C-alpha cells in the first residue's frame, strides 16, 4: 500500500485548478507527471495539447479479438475557497482517521489512481492485461471539458472501444458497492445586473434609482415557487418520469433517505420539489441552483451604499430527456422576461452538458456488477447520480460506447467543498476492482 | 487659501474609518489633531472619552445676553472599499479639476473645516465672535453615533444652546445655496441565512436541500412589489404626506429632476415608488434598500456549489413621522413571516435614527438664509434631504434646539463611494458662510 499512497500523494500535491488561469502551469505539471508514471508502467503514452489543458492517452499493445476498454478520469480539481475552512492545507495530503484529506482526494485523483494502480498491479502480477486498454485522462472536467469533445471527434477511430469505465461518481454508503446508470446534465449561466455608474449613498439617492442587488435577488427568487418547484416556463417539459422499479429500489437503498441527507449535510430540514423523496430529487429530478450571489458591501459593520452592480451564478441540473441548449434558451428567456425595471440585465450563457442514461442490465453492466461484488464482498445497488459528467454522454454519442459508472466517492467526502477526503479502504478496494473489472469484461 | 487647504489636507490624511476596529488608532489621532488645532485658535478645548471614539468640544468665552450657537461636525469617515475603483489613494488628498479628492473630502471633514476656519478667520479679523460658540465634533457618525446621545444627556446643561448649525447635507446644484429643514431617518438590519453545515456539491446534493442564497434572495425580493412599492405590512402607516408648497417648490429646483438624477448617477432609467418625482422620492418618501448581498462563489469562472450560508445587509430610509423602533419591529416580523422553508433565518437589528423636520421660516432659519445669500450671492432654496443624520433629531429632542442644515455637498461628490470629492469653491464659500452666519444669527 505504501507505494500506492506515495503515488497518490504526489498527484494530490499538484494544485491543478483548471478554472484559475494562474494555476495553468500546475495543471500542466500534473499532466507531465502522469505521462512519466504511465510510461514507467510500460504503456504507450501520448500527451495531446489542447487550447487549454493537455489530454493524456495511454495504451497497452492492442490485439485482435479482445474487448477494448476505455478508462476515463480527470486530473484537474475544483478551486479551494473558502480556504480558511480547511482543517489541513488542501494541497498537502495527510492521512487522518483512515481517510486521505486533500483537494481532489476523491474527485477525481484518488479514483483515477485506483484505475491506474489496479492496471499496474495486473501488469506486475500477470505481465499483461486481458483486454485492449485505453486510458484517457483530461484536465478540464471541472470547467466543463471544453476541449474534450473536439478531441474525441478528431481521434474517434483511435479511441474506438466496446465499453468505458469511469470512477467519478458515488457509493450510496460506506461498504455498499454501487453501479450508476444515469447522470444529471448541467447548464450554467451568470446574470450581471448593472445600474448606476458607481456605488451611491443610499440616503442621497435611495428611492429614485433601482438597486441592482434588489434586482438580482428578484431574478434569483423568480426561479422557484415557494415550495421549490422551478418556475421557468417549459422547464419540466422533457423530464423522463421515474420508473416504478427505480422508486421501489431506491426506497430500499441505505444512506439516501431524507434523514440521511440531513445528517450528512447538516441542513435543518429536507426541502425540495414536492412529491419526491430525497433520492428521487437528487437522481431523477432537475434543479435550479444559485451557486453564488454578490453585490454591494459584504464586510464588517454596515456601509449604506446603493451598489452599482450585482451578479449571480447559476447551475441547472438536468435529467433525461432535457436538452441543455433548450434549457439555456428557456432560462435566458425567463431572466429577460423577469428583468426588473431601472437596471440593465445581462445573461451570460455558460458551459453545459447533457444528462446520461444507459441500461444497467447489459452484458457489460452485469460484468461490472460481478467485479464490484468481488472487490467489496457484497451485491451492488443500482442508482443514478445527481452530479454531472457531460463527457459520459458525449462519449456515448461520439464513441458509441456506454459507460460503467463505478464510483468510489462517499456522501461525506466533501467534493467541491473544504476538507475533501477519500477513505483509504475505498482506495484499496478501487485498486482491486480495476483488476477484477478487466477480467470480468474480458469474459463477456 | 493655502493654509486653509493645508489644514484640510492634514485632516484628510487620517484614515479615521470608525466602523473598522483596526483604524481605532487613526480615529484617535485625528481627534488629537483637532484638539491641537482648536487650542491654537484660542478656544477652550475638551477631549471626552467614550466607550469607542472621542468627542471634541471647543468654546469661546461665553457672555450673558448673546445667542449660543452650537456647531456640529464629525471627523470619522466611511470605509473605502472597493479601493481599486479610486483614481487616487483615498487618504492622499489631491486637487485636480478644481476639486479636492479624498475620503471625507465632503463627508464631513471638508465641511467641518469650513466651520472651523470660518470661525478662525472671524477671530483673526475681529478678535472675538458675535455669539457664544460651542463646537461639537464626534468620531462615530458613520456608525450611527452610538455614544453621542449618552454624552448629550450627561452634558445637557453645558451644551444648552439656542440653535445648531450643521454642514453635513447637500446643495441641490453647483452655485445654488441650499437650506435643509428635513432629513430622512434610518433603520439598519442584517439577515443571515444558514443551511447545510458546509458548502455542498450542487450536483450531489442539489434538489434535496434548500439553498441559503436562494432563500436570502427571496427575502430581499419580498421587500418590494414589482413597481418598487415597499411590501412590508404597515410600512407607510405613519408617513407624513407631502405638502403642496413642497411639491411646487421642489418641481422648480434645478438639479433634482428625474433627468438630473439619471445624469448624475448614470442609472439607465428612473425607478421608484409610483406617483412621485425623483426629488419627492429622495426627500419625502421612505426606502427599503439592500446595501450588500452575498453568498457562495463569487470568483472567476464557475464553482458548482450549494452554499452553506448567505447574507444581506439592509438600510431603510425613514421620513416623518415614521418611528425607527416601530419599523425595525415591522421589518423583523416581515422577514420572519417570509422566511423560506429548509433554512435558518436570523435577523440582526442594527443601528437606527429618527427622521427630522423643522420650520424653515423661523427667525434663525431666515438668518441662515441671509448668510447663505451673502456667501453665494444668490437666494437659497429650501429642501429636505435624503440622507440620515440621526443626531440632528437627537439634539432637537435632548438640547431642545433646531438645526440649520447648511450643506455644501454636491450631488456628484461621491460621498460613501470611491472618488469622493469637494469643490474648492464650496470650501471657500463655506468658510465665508460661517463668518456671515454668526453675524446674522447674532442679529436675530
CSV table of C-alpha atoms in Angstrom, one decimal, chain B:
chain,number,residue,atom,x,y,z
B,1,UNK,CA,-6.3,79.8,0.9
B,2,UNK,CA,-3.1,77.9,1.1
B,3,UNK,CA,-3.0,77.5,4.9
B,4,UNK,CA,-6.8,76.6,4.8
B,5,UNK,CA,-6.1,73.8,2.3
B,6,UNK,CA,-3.0,72.7,4.3
B,7,UNK,CA,-5.2,72.3,7.4
B,8,UNK,CA,-7.9,70.3,5.4
B,9,UNK,CA,-5.3,68.1,3.8
B,10,UNK,CA,-3.8,67.3,7.2
B,11,UNK,CA,-7.3,66.3,8.5
B,12,UNK,CA,-8.0,64.2,5.3
B,13,UNK,CA,-4.8,62.2,5.7
B,14,UNK,CA,-6.1,60.5,8.9
B,15,UNK,CA,-7.8,57.2,7.8
B,16,UNK,CA,-10.4,57.7,10.5
B,17,UNK,CA,-12.7,54.9,9.5
B,18,UNK,CA,-15.0,54.5,12.6
B,19,UNK,CA,-16.5,51.1,11.6
B,20,UNK,CA,-13.2,49.3,11.2
B,21,UNK,CA,-11.6,48.3,14.5
B,22,UNK,CA,-8.1,48.2,13.0
B,23,UNK,CA,-8.4,52.0,12.4
B,24,UNK,CA,-9.3,53.0,16.0
B,25,UNK,CA,-5.8,54.5,16.5
B,26,UNK,CA,-6.3,56.6,13.4
B,27,UNK,CA,-9.6,57.9,14.6
B,28,UNK,CA,-7.9,58.8,17.9
B,29,UNK,CA,-5.0,60.6,16.2
B,30,UNK,CA,-7.5,62.6,14.1
B,31,UNK,CA,-9.3,63.8,17.3
B,32,UNK,CA,-5.9,64.7,18.9
B,33,UNK,CA,-5.0,66.8,15.9
B,34,UNK,CA,-8.4,68.7,16.1
B,35,UNK,CA,-7.7,69.4,19.8
B,36,UNK,CA,-4.4,70.9,18.9
B,37,UNK,CA,-5.8,73.0,16.1
B,38,UNK,CA,-8.7,74.4,18.2
B,39,UNK,CA,-6.5,75.1,21.1
B,40,UNK,CA,-4.2,77.1,18.7
B,41,UNK,CA,-7.3,79.2,17.8
B,42,UNK,CA,-7.5,80.3,21.4
B,43,UNK,CA,-10.6,78.2,22.2
B,44,UNK,CA,-11.2,76.2,25.4
B,45,UNK,CA,-11.0,72.6,24.3
B,46,UNK,CA,-12.0,69.3,25.9
B,47,UNK,CA,-11.5,65.8,24.6
B,48,UNK,CA,-14.1,63.5,26.0
B,49,UNK,CA,-13.6,59.8,26.1
B,50,UNK,CA,-16.4,57.5,25.1
B,51,UNK,CA,-16.6,53.6,25.0
B,52,UNK,CA,-15.4,54.0,21.4
B,53,UNK,CA,-14.1,57.2,19.7
B,54,UNK,CA,-13.6,60.5,21.5
B,55,UNK,CA,-15.8,63.6,21.3
B,56,UNK,CA,-14.1,67.0,20.9
B,57,UNK,CA,-15.7,70.1,22.4
B,58,UNK,CA,-14.4,73.7,22.0
B,59,UNK,CA,-15.8,77.0,23.3
B,60,UNK,CA,-15.0,80.7,23.1
B,61,UNK,CA,-15.6,82.8,26.3
B,62,UNK,CA,-19.4,82.7,26.8
B,63,UNK,CA,-21.0,86.0,27.7
B,64,UNK,CA,-24.5,86.7,29.1
B,65,UNK,CA,-27.0,88.2,26.6
B,66,UNK,CA,-25.5,86.6,23.5
B,67,UNK,CA,-27.1,83.9,21.5
B,68,UNK,CA,-25.5,80.5,22.0
B,69,UNK,CA,-24.7,78.6,18.7
B,70,UNK,CA,-23.6,75.0,18.6
B,71,UNK,CA,-21.8,73.8,15.5
B,72,UNK,CA,-21.8,70.1,15.0
B,73,UNK,CA,-19.5,68.1,12.7
B,74,UNK,CA,-17.9,64.6,12.5
B,75,UNK,CA,-14.3,63.7,11.8
B,76,UNK,CA,-14.8,60.0,11.1
B,77,UNK,CA,-15.3,58.6,7.6
B,78,UNK,CA,-16.8,55.7,5.7
B,79,UNK,CA,-14.7,52.6,4.6
B,80,UNK,CA,-13.0,52.9,1.2
B,81,UNK,CA,-13.9,49.6,-0.5
B,82,UNK,CA,-13.7,48.9,-3.3
B,83,UNK,CA,-10.4,50.7,-3.1
B,84,UNK,CA,-9.4,49.6,-6.6
B,85,UNK,CA,-12.1,51.9,-8.0
B,86,UNK,CA,-10.4,55.0,-6.6
B,87,UNK,CA,-8.4,57.1,-9.2
B,88,UNK,CA,-6.1,58.4,-6.4
B,89,UNK,CA,-5.4,56.9,-3.0
B,90,UNK,CA,-8.3,57.8,-0.6
B,91,UNK,CA,-6.2,59.1,2.2
B,92,UNK,CA,-3.7,61.1,0.0
B,93,UNK,CA,-5.7,64.2,-0.9
B,94,UNK,CA,-5.0,66.0,-4.2
B,95,UNK,CA,-6.5,68.9,-6.1
B,96,UNK,CA,-7.5,68.1,-9.6
B,97,UNK,CA,-10.0,69.9,-11.9
B,98,UNK,CA,-10.8,72.4,-9.1
B,99,UNK,CA,-11.8,69.7,-6.7
B,100,UNK,CA,-10.3,68.1,-3.6
B,101,UNK,CA,-10.3,64.3,-3.9
B,102,UNK,CA,-10.1,62.1,-0.8
B,103,UNK,CA,-12.3,60.0,1.5
B,104,UNK,CA,-14.1,62.5,3.8
B,105,UNK,CA,-13.4,65.5,1.4
B,106,UNK,CA,-17.1,66.4,1.6
B,107,UNK,CA,-18.4,64.0,4.3
B,108,UNK,CA,-17.6,65.6,6.6
B,109,UNK,CA,-14.0,66.8,7.0
B,110,UNK,CA,-14.3,69.4,4.3
B,111,UNK,CA,-17.4,70.9,5.8
B,112,UNK,CA,-16.1,70.6,9.3
B,113,UNK,CA,-13.0,72.5,8.3
B,114,UNK,CA,-15.2,75.2,6.7
B,115,UNK,CA,-16.9,75.8,10.0
B,116,UNK,CA,-13.6,75.8,11.9
B,117,UNK,CA,-11.7,78.0,9.5
B,118,UNK,CA,-14.7,80.5,9.2
B,119,UNK,CA,-14.6,80.9,12.9
B,120,UNK,CA,-10.8,81.2,12.9
B,121,UNK,CA,-11.0,83.9,10.3
B,122,UNK,CA,-13.5,85.9,12.3
B,123,UNK,CA,-11.3,85.6,15.4
B,124,UNK,CA,-8.3,86.7,13.4
B,125,UNK,CA,-10.0,89.6,11.9
B,126,UNK,CA,-12.2,90.8,14.8
B,127,UNK,CA,-10.5,89.3,17.8
B,128,UNK,CA,-13.9,87.9,19.0
B,129,UNK,CA,-17.1,86.2,17.9
B,130,UNK,CA,-20.6,87.8,17.9
B,131,UNK,CA,-22.1,84.8,19.7
B,132,UNK,CA,-21.3,82.2,22.3
B,133,UNK,CA,-19.9,79.3,20.3
B,134,UNK,CA,-19.8,75.6,21.0
B,135,UNK,CA,-18.0,73.3,18.6
B,136,UNK,CA,-19.1,69.6,18.9
B,137,UNK,CA,-17.1,67.2,16.8
B,138,UNK,CA,-17.7,63.4,17.1
B,139,UNK,CA,-16.0,60.4,15.6
B,140,UNK,CA,-18.9,57.9,15.3
B,141,UNK,CA,-21.3,59.5,12.9
B,142,UNK,CA,-20.7,56.8,10.2
B,143,UNK,CA,-21.6,54.0,12.7
B,144,UNK,CA,-24.7,55.7,13.9
B,145,UNK,CA,-23.3,57.9,16.8
B,146,UNK,CA,-23.8,55.2,19.5
B,147,UNK,CA,-22.1,57.3,22.2
B,148,UNK,CA,-23.3,60.8,21.4
B,149,UNK,CA,-26.8,60.5,22.8
B,150,UNK,CA,-25.5,59.4,26.3
B,151,UNK,CA,-22.9,62.2,26.0
B,152,UNK,CA,-25.6,64.8,25.2
B,153,UNK,CA,-27.7,63.6,28.1
B,154,UNK,CA,-24.8,63.7,30.5
B,155,UNK,CA,-23.7,67.2,29.3
B,156,UNK,CA,-27.1,68.6,28.6
B,157,UNK,CA,-26.5,71.8,30.6
B,158,UNK,CA,-23.1,72.7,29.3
B,159,UNK,CA,-24.3,72.1,25.8
B,160,UNK,CA,-27.5,74.2,26.2
B,161,UNK,CA,-27.8,76.4,23.1
B,162,UNK,CA,-30.3,78.4,21.1
B,163,UNK,CA,-29.7,77.0,17.7
B,164,UNK,CA,-27.4,74.4,16.0
B,165,UNK,CA,-25.6,74.7,12.7
B,166,UNK,CA,-24.6,71.7,10.7
B,167,UNK,CA,-23.0,71.4,7.3
B,168,UNK,CA,-23.4,67.7,6.6
B,169,UNK,CA,-26.0,67.8,3.9
B,170,UNK,CA,-26.1,68.9,0.2
B,171,UNK,CA,-26.7,71.7,-2.2
B,172,UNK,CA,-29.1,70.9,-5.0
B,173,UNK,CA,-26.6,72.1,-7.6
B,174,UNK,CA,-23.4,73.9,-8.0
B,175,UNK,CA,-23.8,77.6,-7.1
B,176,UNK,CA,-27.3,77.2,-5.7
B,177,UNK,CA,-27.2,77.8,-1.9
B,178,UNK,CA,-29.5,75.4,-0.1
B,179,UNK,CA,-31.0,75.2,3.3
B,180,UNK,CA,-32.4,71.9,4.6
B,181,UNK,CA,-35.2,71.6,7.0
B,182,UNK,CA,-35.8,67.9,7.0
B,183,UNK,CA,-33.8,64.6,7.0
B,184,UNK,CA,-34.7,61.0,6.5
B,185,UNK,CA,-34.2,58.7,9.4
B,186,UNK,CA,-32.7,55.3,9.1
B,187,UNK,CA,-33.1,51.7,10.4
B,188,UNK,CA,-30.5,49.1,9.6
B,189,UNK,CA,-30.5,45.4,9.9
B,190,UNK,CA,-28.8,42.3,8.6
B,191,UNK,CA,-30.2,38.9,7.6
B,192,UNK,CA,-28.1,35.8,8.0
B,193,UNK,CA,-29.4,32.6,6.3
B,194,UNK,CA,-27.8,29.3,7.1
B,195,UNK,CA,-28.5,25.8,5.7
B,196,UNK,CA,-26.1,22.9,5.4
B,197,UNK,CA,-23.0,22.8,7.7
B,198,UNK,CA,-20.7,23.5,4.8
B,199,UNK,CA,-20.8,24.3,1.1
B,200,UNK,CA,-22.2,21.3,-0.8
B,201,UNK,CA,-21.7,20.0,-4.4
B,202,UNK,CA,-24.7,21.3,-6.2
B,203,UNK,CA,-25.0,18.0,-8.2
B,204,UNK,CA,-24.6,15.6,-5.4
B,205,UNK,CA,-27.0,17.4,-3.0
B,206,UNK,CA,-28.9,20.0,-5.2
B,207,UNK,CA,-32.6,19.5,-5.1
B,208,UNK,CA,-32.9,17.8,-1.7
B,209,UNK,CA,-31.5,20.7,0.4
B,210,UNK,CA,-32.7,24.3,0.5
B,211,UNK,CA,-30.2,26.8,-0.9
B,212,UNK,CA,-29.4,29.7,1.5
B,213,UNK,CA,-28.5,32.0,-1.4
B,214,UNK,CA,-31.9,31.4,-2.9
B,215,UNK,CA,-33.5,31.9,0.5
B,216,UNK,CA,-31.7,35.3,1.0
B,217,UNK,CA,-32.7,36.4,-2.5
B,218,UNK,CA,-36.3,35.5,-1.8
B,219,UNK,CA,-36.2,37.6,1.4
B,220,UNK,CA,-34.7,40.6,-0.5
B,221,UNK,CA,-37.3,40.2,-3.2
B,222,UNK,CA,-40.1,40.1,-0.7
B,223,UNK,CA,-39.5,43.7,0.3
B,224,UNK,CA,-40.9,45.4,-2.7
B,225,UNK,CA,-43.7,44.8,-5.2
B,226,UNK,CA,-42.5,44.9,-8.9
B,227,UNK,CA,-43.2,48.6,-9.1
B,228,UNK,CA,-40.9,49.5,-6.2
B,229,UNK,CA,-43.6,50.0,-3.5
B,230,UNK,CA,-42.4,48.6,-0.2
B,231,UNK,CA,-44.4,45.4,0.7
B,232,UNK,CA,-43.7,45.3,4.5
B,233,UNK,CA,-47.0,45.4,6.4
B,234,UNK,CA,-47.8,48.8,7.8
B,235,UNK,CA,-44.6,50.4,6.5
B,236,UNK,CA,-46.3,53.5,5.2
B,237,UNK,CA,-48.7,53.9,8.1
B,238,UNK,CA,-47.0,56.9,9.7
B,239,UNK,CA,-45.6,58.7,6.6
B,240,UNK,CA,-46.4,62.4,6.7
B,241,UNK,CA,-47.9,63.3,3.3
B,242,UNK,CA,-46.0,65.9,1.2
B,243,UNK,CA,-47.4,69.4,1.5
B,244,UNK,CA,-48.4,71.2,-1.7
B,245,UNK,CA,-45.9,74.1,-1.3
B,246,UNK,CA,-43.1,71.5,-1.1
B,247,UNK,CA,-44.2,69.7,-4.3
B,248,UNK,CA,-44.5,73.0,-6.1
B,249,UNK,CA,-41.1,74.4,-4.9
B,250,UNK,CA,-39.3,71.2,-5.5
B,251,UNK,CA,-40.6,71.0,-9.0
B,252,UNK,CA,-38.7,74.3,-9.7
B,253,UNK,CA,-35.4,73.4,-8.1
B,254,UNK,CA,-32.6,72.8,-10.5
B,255,UNK,CA,-30.6,69.7,-10.4
B,256,UNK,CA,-33.1,67.3,-8.9
B,257,UNK,CA,-35.3,66.3,-11.9
B,258,UNK,CA,-35.6,62.7,-13.0
B,259,UNK,CA,-33.2,63.5,-15.8
B,260,UNK,CA,-30.7,65.1,-13.4
B,261,UNK,CA,-30.7,62.1,-11.2
B,262,UNK,CA,-30.0,59.9,-14.2
B,263,UNK,CA,-27.2,62.1,-15.4
B,264,UNK,CA,-25.6,62.3,-12.0
B,265,UNK,CA,-25.9,58.6,-11.1
B,266,UNK,CA,-25.6,57.1,-14.6
B,267,UNK,CA,-28.6,54.8,-13.9
B,268,UNK,CA,-30.3,53.6,-17.0
B,269,UNK,CA,-33.8,54.8,-16.1
B,270,UNK,CA,-35.7,56.5,-13.3
B,271,UNK,CA,-37.2,54.0,-10.9
B,272,UNK,CA,-39.0,54.3,-7.6
B,273,UNK,CA,-42.3,54.5,-5.8
B,274,UNK,CA,-45.1,55.2,-8.3
B,275,UNK,CA,-46.7,58.6,-8.2
B,276,UNK,CA,-43.7,60.7,-7.1
B,277,UNK,CA,-41.0,62.7,-8.7
B,278,UNK,CA,-37.3,61.8,-8.1
B,279,UNK,CA,-37.0,64.8,-5.6
B,280,UNK,CA,-40.1,63.6,-3.7
B,281,UNK,CA,-38.8,60.0,-3.7
B,282,UNK,CA,-35.5,61.1,-2.3
B,283,UNK,CA,-36.6,63.7,0.3
B,284,UNK,CA,-40.0,62.7,1.5
B,285,UNK,CA,-40.6,59.0,0.8
B,286,UNK,CA,-39.1,56.1,2.7
B,287,UNK,CA,-37.0,53.3,1.1
B,288,UNK,CA,-36.0,49.7,1.7
B,289,UNK,CA,-32.5,49.3,0.3
B,290,UNK,CA,-30.2,46.2,0.3
B,291,UNK,CA,-26.7,47.6,0.8
B,292,UNK,CA,-25.0,44.3,0.3
B,293,UNK,CA,-25.9,40.7,-0.5
B,294,UNK,CA,-23.5,37.8,-0.6
B,295,UNK,CA,-23.3,34.0,-0.6
B,296,UNK,CA,-21.5,31.2,-2.4
B,297,UNK,CA,-18.8,31.5,-5.1
B,298,UNK,CA,-18.2,35.0,-6.5
B,299,UNK,CA,-14.8,34.5,-8.1
B,300,UNK,CA,-13.6,33.9,-11.6
B,301,UNK,CA,-15.3,31.1,-13.6
B,302,UNK,CA,-17.9,28.8,-12.2
B,303,UNK,CA,-17.9,26.7,-9.0
B,304,UNK,CA,-21.0,24.5,-8.7
B,305,UNK,CA,-21.6,24.7,-5.0
B,306,UNK,CA,-24.7,24.9,-3.0
B,307,UNK,CA,-23.6,27.5,-0.4
B,308,UNK,CA,-23.8,26.9,3.3
B,309,UNK,CA,-24.9,30.4,4.1
B,310,UNK,CA,-25.7,33.8,2.6
B,311,UNK,CA,-26.4,37.2,4.0
B,312,UNK,CA,-27.9,40.6,3.1
B,313,UNK,CA,-27.4,44.0,4.8
B,314,UNK,CA,-30.3,46.4,4.7
B,315,UNK,CA,-31.0,50.1,5.4
B,316,UNK,CA,-34.4,51.6,5.5
B,317,UNK,CA,-34.6,55.4,5.0
B,318,UNK,CA,-37.5,56.8,7.0
B,319,UNK,CA,-39.4,60.0,6.8
B,320,UNK,CA,-41.5,62.0,9.4
B,321,UNK,CA,-43.4,60.6,11.3
B,322,UNK,CA,-42.1,57.1,11.0
B,323,UNK,CA,-40.5,55.7,14.1
B,324,UNK,CA,-37.3,53.6,13.6
B,325,UNK,CA,-38.2,51.2,16.5
B,326,UNK,CA,-41.6,50.5,15.0
B,327,UNK,CA,-40.1,50.0,11.6
B,328,UNK,CA,-37.4,47.6,12.9
B,329,UNK,CA,-40.2,45.6,14.5
B,330,UNK,CA,-42.3,45.5,11.3
B,331,UNK,CA,-39.3,44.6,9.2
B,332,UNK,CA,-38.2,41.8,11.6
B,333,UNK,CA,-41.8,40.4,11.5
B,334,UNK,CA,-41.8,40.6,7.7
B,335,UNK,CA,-38.6,38.6,7.4
B,336,UNK,CA,-39.8,36.1,9.9
B,337,UNK,CA,-43.1,35.7,8.1
B,338,UNK,CA,-41.4,35.3,4.8
B,339,UNK,CA,-38.6,33.1,6.0
B,340,UNK,CA,-38.2,30.3,3.3
B,341,UNK,CA,-38.5,26.7,4.3
B,342,UNK,CA,-35.5,24.5,4.8
B,343,UNK,CA,-33.1,27.1,6.2
B,344,UNK,CA,-32.5,29.1,9.4
B,345,UNK,CA,-33.1,32.8,9.2
B,346,UNK,CA,-31.6,35.2,11.7
B,347,UNK,CA,-32.4,38.9,11.7
B,348,UNK,CA,-29.9,41.1,13.4
B,349,UNK,CA,-31.3,44.5,14.2
B,350,UNK,CA,-28.7,47.3,13.6
B,351,UNK,CA,-28.4,51.0,14.3
B,352,UNK,CA,-31.2,53.4,13.6
B,353,UNK,CA,-32.1,57.1,13.8
B,354,UNK,CA,-35.3,59.2,13.7
B,355,UNK,CA,-36.2,61.4,10.8
B,356,UNK,CA,-36.1,65.2,11.3
B,357,UNK,CA,-38.3,68.1,10.4
B,358,UNK,CA,-38.3,71.7,11.5
B,359,UNK,CA,-39.8,75.0,10.3
B,360,UNK,CA,-37.6,76.7,7.7
B,361,UNK,CA,-39.4,80.0,8.3
B,362,UNK,CA,-38.3,80.6,11.9
B,363,UNK,CA,-36.1,83.7,12.8
B,364,UNK,CA,-32.9,81.6,12.9
B,365,UNK,CA,-33.9,79.9,9.7
B,366,UNK,CA,-34.3,83.3,8.0
B,367,UNK,CA,-30.9,84.4,9.4
B,368,UNK,CA,-29.2,81.4,8.0
B,369,UNK,CA,-30.9,82.1,4.6
B,370,UNK,CA,-29.4,85.6,4.6
B,371,UNK,CA,-26.0,84.2,5.4
B,372,UNK,CA,-26.3,81.8,2.5
B,373,UNK,CA,-27.3,84.6,0.2
B,374,UNK,CA,-24.3,86.7,1.2
B,375,UNK,CA,-21.8,83.8,0.9
B,376,UNK,CA,-23.1,82.6,-2.5
B,377,UNK,CA,-24.7,85.8,-3.9
B,378,UNK,CA,-28.0,84.1,-4.7
B,379,UNK,CA,-31.2,83.3,-2.8
B,380,UNK,CA,-31.2,79.9,-1.3
B,381,UNK,CA,-33.7,77.1,-2.0
B,382,UNK,CA,-35.4,75.1,0.7
B,383,UNK,CA,-35.3,71.4,0.7
B,384,UNK,CA,-35.3,68.2,2.7
B,385,UNK,CA,-32.5,65.7,2.4
B,386,UNK,CA,-32.5,62.0,1.5
B,387,UNK,CA,-29.6,61.2,3.9
B,388,UNK,CA,-29.9,60.5,7.6
B,389,UNK,CA,-28.2,62.3,10.4
B,390,UNK,CA,-29.9,60.8,13.4
B,391,UNK,CA,-28.1,63.1,15.8
B,392,UNK,CA,-30.0,66.1,14.4
B,393,UNK,CA,-33.2,64.7,15.7
B,394,UNK,CA,-31.5,63.6,19.0
B,395,UNK,CA,-30.1,67.1,19.5
B,396,UNK,CA,-33.6,68.5,18.9
B,397,UNK,CA,-35.0,66.1,21.5
B,398,UNK,CA,-32.2,66.5,24.1
B,399,UNK,CA,-31.0,70.0,23.7
B,400,UNK,CA,-34.3,71.5,22.5
B,401,UNK,CA,-32.7,73.3,19.6
B,402,UNK,CA,-33.4,73.1,15.9
B,403,UNK,CA,-30.6,72.6,13.4
B,404,UNK,CA,-29.9,74.8,10.4
B,405,UNK,CA,-28.8,72.4,7.7
B,406,UNK,CA,-26.3,74.4,5.6
B,407,UNK,CA,-24.8,71.7,3.5
B,408,UNK,CA,-22.1,72.2,1.0
B,409,UNK,CA,-22.1,68.7,-0.6
B,410,UNK,CA,-22.8,68.5,-4.3
B,411,UNK,CA,-24.7,65.6,-5.9
B,412,UNK,CA,-21.6,64.3,-7.7
B,413,UNK,CA,-19.3,64.5,-4.7
B,414,UNK,CA,-19.4,60.7,-4.3
B,415,UNK,CA,-19.8,60.5,-0.6
B,416,UNK,CA,-19.6,57.0,0.8
B,417,UNK,CA,-18.3,55.9,-2.6
B,418,UNK,CA,-15.0,55.7,-4.5
B,419,UNK,CA,-13.5,59.1,-5.6
B,420,UNK,CA,-15.2,61.3,-3.0
B,421,UNK,CA,-14.5,64.9,-3.8
B,422,UNK,CA,-15.2,68.5,-2.7
B,423,UNK,CA,-15.2,71.6,-4.9
B,424,UNK,CA,-12.5,74.1,-3.8
B,425,UNK,CA,-15.0,76.9,-4.4
B,426,UNK,CA,-17.5,75.3,-2.0
B,427,UNK,CA,-14.8,75.0,0.6
B,428,UNK,CA,-14.0,78.7,0.2
B,429,UNK,CA,-17.7,79.7,0.2
B,430,UNK,CA,-18.2,77.6,3.3
B,431,UNK,CA,-15.5,79.4,5.2
B,432,UNK,CA,-17.2,82.8,4.3
B,433,UNK,CA,-20.6,81.4,5.2
B,434,UNK,CA,-19.5,80.6,8.7
B,435,UNK,CA,-18.4,84.2,9.2
B,436,UNK,CA,-21.8,85.6,8.0
B,437,UNK,CA,-23.8,83.0,9.8
B,438,UNK,CA,-22.7,84.0,13.3
B,439,UNK,CA,-23.2,87.7,12.4
B,440,UNK,CA,-26.8,87.1,11.1
B,441,UNK,CA,-27.7,84.8,14.0
B,442,UNK,CA,-26.5,87.5,16.5
B,443,UNK,CA,-28.9,90.0,14.9
B,444,UNK,CA,-32.0,87.8,15.3
